[in-house]
Short mmCIF file of N, CA and C in Angstrom, two decimals:
data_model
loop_
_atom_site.label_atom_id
_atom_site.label_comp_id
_atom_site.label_asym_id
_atom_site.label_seq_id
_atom_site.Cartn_x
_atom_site.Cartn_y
_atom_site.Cartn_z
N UNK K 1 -2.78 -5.70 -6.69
CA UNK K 1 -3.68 -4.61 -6.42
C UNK K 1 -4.97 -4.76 -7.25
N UNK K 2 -4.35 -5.44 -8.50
CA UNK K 2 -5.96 -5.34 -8.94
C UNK K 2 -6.60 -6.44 -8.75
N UNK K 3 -6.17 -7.64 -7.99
CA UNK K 3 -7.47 -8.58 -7.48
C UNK K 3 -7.80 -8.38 -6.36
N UNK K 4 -7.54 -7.15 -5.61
CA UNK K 4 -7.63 -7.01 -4.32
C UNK K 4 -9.45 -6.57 -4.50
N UNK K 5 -10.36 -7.57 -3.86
CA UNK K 5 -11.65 -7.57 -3.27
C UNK K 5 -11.83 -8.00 -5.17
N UNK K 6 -11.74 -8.75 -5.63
CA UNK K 6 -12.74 -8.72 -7.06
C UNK K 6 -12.54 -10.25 -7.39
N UNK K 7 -10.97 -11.46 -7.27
CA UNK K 7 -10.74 -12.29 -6.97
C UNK K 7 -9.86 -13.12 -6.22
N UNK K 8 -10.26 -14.56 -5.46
CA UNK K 8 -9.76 -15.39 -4.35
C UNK K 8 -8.17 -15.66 -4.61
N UNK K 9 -7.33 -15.44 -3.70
CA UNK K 9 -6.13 -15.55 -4.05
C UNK K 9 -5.80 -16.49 -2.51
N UNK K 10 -4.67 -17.40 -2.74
CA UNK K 10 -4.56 -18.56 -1.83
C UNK K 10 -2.95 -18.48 -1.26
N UNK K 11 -2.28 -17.29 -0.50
CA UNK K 11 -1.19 -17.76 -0.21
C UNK K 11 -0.32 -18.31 0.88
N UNK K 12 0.83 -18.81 0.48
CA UNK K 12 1.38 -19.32 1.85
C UNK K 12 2.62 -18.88 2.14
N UNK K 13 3.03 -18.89 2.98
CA UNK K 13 4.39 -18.51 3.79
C UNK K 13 5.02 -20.09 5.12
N UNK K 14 6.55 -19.72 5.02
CA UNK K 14 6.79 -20.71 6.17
C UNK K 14 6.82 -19.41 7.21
N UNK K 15 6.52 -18.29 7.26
CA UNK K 15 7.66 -17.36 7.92
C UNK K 15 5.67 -16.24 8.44
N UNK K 16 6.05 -16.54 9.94
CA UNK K 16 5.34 -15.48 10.54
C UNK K 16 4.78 -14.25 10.34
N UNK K 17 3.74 -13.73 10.61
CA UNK K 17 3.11 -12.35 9.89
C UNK K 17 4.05 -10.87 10.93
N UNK K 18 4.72 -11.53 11.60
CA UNK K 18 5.31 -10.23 12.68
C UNK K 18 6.75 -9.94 11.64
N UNK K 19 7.29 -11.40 10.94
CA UNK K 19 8.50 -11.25 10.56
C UNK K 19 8.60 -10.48 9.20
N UNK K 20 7.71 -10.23 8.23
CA UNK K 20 7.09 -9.89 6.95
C UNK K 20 8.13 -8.68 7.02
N UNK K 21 7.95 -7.53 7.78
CA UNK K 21 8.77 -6.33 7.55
C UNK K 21 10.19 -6.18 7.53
N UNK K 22 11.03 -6.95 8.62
CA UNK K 22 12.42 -7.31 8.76
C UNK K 22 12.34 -8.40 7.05
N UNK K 23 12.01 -9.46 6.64
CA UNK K 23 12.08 -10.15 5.51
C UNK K 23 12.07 -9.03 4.47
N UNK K 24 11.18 -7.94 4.03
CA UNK K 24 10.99 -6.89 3.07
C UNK K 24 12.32 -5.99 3.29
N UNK K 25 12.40 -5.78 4.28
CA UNK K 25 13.38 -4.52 4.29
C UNK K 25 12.71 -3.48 4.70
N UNK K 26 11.27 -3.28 4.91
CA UNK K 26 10.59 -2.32 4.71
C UNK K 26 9.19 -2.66 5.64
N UNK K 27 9.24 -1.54 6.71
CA UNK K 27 7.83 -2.37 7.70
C UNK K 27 7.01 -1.49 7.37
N UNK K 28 6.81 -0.69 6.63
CA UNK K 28 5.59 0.30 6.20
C UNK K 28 5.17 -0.21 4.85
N UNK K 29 5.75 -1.09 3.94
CA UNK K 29 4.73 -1.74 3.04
C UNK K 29 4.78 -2.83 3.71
N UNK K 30 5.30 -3.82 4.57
CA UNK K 30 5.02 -4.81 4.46
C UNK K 30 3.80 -5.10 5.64
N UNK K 31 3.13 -3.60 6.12
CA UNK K 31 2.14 -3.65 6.91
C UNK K 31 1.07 -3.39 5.71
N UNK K 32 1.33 -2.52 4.84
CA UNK K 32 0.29 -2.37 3.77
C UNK K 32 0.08 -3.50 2.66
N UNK K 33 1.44 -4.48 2.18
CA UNK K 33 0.61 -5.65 1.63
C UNK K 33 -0.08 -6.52 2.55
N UNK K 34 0.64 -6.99 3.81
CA UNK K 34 -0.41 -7.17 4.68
C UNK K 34 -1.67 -6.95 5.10
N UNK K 35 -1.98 -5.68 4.92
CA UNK K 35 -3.37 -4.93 5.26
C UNK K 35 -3.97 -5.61 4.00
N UNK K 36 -3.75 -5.47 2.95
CA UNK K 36 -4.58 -6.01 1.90
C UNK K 36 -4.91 -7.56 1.41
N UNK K 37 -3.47 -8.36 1.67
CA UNK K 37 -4.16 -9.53 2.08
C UNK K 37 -4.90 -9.96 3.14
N UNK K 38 -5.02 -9.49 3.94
CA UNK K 38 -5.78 -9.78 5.61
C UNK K 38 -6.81 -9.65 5.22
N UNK K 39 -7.55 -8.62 5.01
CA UNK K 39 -8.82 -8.30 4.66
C UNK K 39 -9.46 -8.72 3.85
N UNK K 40 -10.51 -9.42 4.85
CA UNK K 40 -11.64 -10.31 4.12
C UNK K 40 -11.06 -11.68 3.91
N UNK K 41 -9.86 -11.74 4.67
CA UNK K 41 -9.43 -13.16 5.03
C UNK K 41 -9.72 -14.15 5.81
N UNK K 42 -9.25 -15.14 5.29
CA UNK K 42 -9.25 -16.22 6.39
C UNK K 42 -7.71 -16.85 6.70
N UNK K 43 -7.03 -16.83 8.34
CA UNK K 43 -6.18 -17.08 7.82
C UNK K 43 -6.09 -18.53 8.75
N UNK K 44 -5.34 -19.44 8.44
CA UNK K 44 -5.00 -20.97 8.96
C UNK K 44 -3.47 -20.96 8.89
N UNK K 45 -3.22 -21.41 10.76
CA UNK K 45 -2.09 -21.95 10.81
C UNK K 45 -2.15 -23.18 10.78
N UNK K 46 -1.25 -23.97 9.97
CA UNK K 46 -0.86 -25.24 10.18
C UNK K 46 0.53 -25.57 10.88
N UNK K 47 0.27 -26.52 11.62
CA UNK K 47 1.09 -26.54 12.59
C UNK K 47 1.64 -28.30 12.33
N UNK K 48 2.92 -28.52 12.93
CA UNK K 48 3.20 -29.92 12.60
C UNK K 48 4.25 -30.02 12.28
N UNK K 49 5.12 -31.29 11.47
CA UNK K 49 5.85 -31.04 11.04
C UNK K 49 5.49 -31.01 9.52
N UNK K 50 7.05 -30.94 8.73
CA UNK K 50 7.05 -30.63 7.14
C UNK K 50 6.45 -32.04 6.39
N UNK K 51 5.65 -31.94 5.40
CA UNK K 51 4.86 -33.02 4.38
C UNK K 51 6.03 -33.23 3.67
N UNK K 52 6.92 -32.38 3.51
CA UNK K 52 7.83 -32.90 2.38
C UNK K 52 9.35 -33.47 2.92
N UNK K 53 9.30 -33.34 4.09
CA UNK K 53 10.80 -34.69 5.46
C UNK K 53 9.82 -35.27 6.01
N UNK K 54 8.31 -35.90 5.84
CA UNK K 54 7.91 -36.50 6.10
C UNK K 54 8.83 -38.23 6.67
N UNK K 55 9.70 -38.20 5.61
CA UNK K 55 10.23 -39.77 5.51
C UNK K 55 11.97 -39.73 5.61
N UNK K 56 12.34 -37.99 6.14
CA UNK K 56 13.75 -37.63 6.62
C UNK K 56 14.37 -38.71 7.28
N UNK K 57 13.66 -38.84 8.62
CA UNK K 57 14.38 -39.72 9.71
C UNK K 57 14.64 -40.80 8.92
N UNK K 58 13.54 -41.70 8.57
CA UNK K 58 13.63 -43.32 7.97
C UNK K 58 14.91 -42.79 6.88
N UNK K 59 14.78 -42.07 5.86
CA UNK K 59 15.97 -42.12 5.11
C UNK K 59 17.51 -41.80 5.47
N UNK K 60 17.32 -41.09 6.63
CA UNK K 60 18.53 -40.63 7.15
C UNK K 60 18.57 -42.03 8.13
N UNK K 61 18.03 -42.66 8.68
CA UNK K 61 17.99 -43.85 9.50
C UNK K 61 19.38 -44.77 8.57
N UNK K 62 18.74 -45.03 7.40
CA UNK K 62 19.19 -45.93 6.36
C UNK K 62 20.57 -45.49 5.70
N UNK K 63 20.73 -44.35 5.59
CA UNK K 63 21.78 -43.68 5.64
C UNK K 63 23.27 -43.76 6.36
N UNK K 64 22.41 -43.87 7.75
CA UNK K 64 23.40 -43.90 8.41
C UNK K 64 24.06 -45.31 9.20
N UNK K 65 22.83 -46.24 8.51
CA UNK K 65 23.19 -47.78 8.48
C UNK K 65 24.21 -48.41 7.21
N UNK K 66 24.10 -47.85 5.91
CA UNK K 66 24.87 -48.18 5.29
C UNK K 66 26.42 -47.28 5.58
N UNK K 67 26.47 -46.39 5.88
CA UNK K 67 28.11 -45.63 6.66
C UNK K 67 28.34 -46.81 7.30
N UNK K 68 27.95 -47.22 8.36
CA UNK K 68 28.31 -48.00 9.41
C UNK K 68 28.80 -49.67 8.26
N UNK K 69 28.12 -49.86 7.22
CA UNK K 69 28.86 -51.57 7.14
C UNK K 69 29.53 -51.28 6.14
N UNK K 70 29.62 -50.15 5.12
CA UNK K 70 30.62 -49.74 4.01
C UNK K 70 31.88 -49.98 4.95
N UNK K 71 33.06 -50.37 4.13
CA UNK K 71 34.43 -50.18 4.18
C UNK K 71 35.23 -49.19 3.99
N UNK K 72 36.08 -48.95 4.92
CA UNK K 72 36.63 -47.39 4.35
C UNK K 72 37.55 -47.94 3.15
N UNK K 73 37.82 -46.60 2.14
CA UNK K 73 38.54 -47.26 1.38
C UNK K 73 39.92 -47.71 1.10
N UNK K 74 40.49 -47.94 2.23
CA UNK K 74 41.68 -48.25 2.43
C UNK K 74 42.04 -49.80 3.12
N UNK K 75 41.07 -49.96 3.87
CA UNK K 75 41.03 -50.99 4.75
C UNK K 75 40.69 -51.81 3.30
N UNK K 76 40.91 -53.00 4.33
CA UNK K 76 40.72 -54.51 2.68
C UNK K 76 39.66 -55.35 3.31
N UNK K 77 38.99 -55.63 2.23
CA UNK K 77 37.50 -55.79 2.16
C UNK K 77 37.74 -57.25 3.13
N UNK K 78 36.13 -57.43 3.70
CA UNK K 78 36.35 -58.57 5.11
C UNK K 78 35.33 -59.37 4.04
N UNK K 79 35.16 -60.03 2.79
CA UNK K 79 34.08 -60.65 2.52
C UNK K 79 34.71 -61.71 1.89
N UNK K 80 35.70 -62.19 2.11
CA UNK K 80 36.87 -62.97 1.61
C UNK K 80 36.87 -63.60 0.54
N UNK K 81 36.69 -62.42 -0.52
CA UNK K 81 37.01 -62.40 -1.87
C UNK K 81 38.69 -62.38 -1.63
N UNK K 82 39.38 -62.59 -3.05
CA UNK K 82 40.95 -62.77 -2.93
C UNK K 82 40.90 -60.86 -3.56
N UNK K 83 42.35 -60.04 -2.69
CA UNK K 83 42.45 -59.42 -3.44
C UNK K 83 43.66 -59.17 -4.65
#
């Protein structure tokens, strides 16, 4: 409340401006912190996927290549070491 109109504040959400009141519990403030961040805003959707699973697939790729040549641990190893 007290940087409201005096200084720039930068925030983000993953979660929609309709969903804000069901998330609060409460749709009569969460129209009034709303009202006060909005104003005199600018707002930007970014759209896309996530910066931070940027490299999910490839690691889950690799993942799921080493499952596949591991040995279960019961079976006896095929690299014909003696056991």
């Amino acid at each position: 409340m007290r940087r409201y109109e005096n200084r720039s504040t930068i925030m983000t959400s993953n979660r929609p401006l309709e969903e804000w009141g069901k998330l609060l519990g409460d749709v009569p403030t969460a129209g009034a912190i709303l009202d006060r961040f909005l104003h005199h805003a600018q707002t930007i959707a970014i759209t896309g996927g996530s910066y931070r699973f940027k490299d999910h697939a490839t690691i889950a790729g690799k993942e799921d290549k080493n499952k596949k040549t591991k040995s279960k641990p019961n079976e006896p190893s095929t690299d014909g070491a003696a056991s």
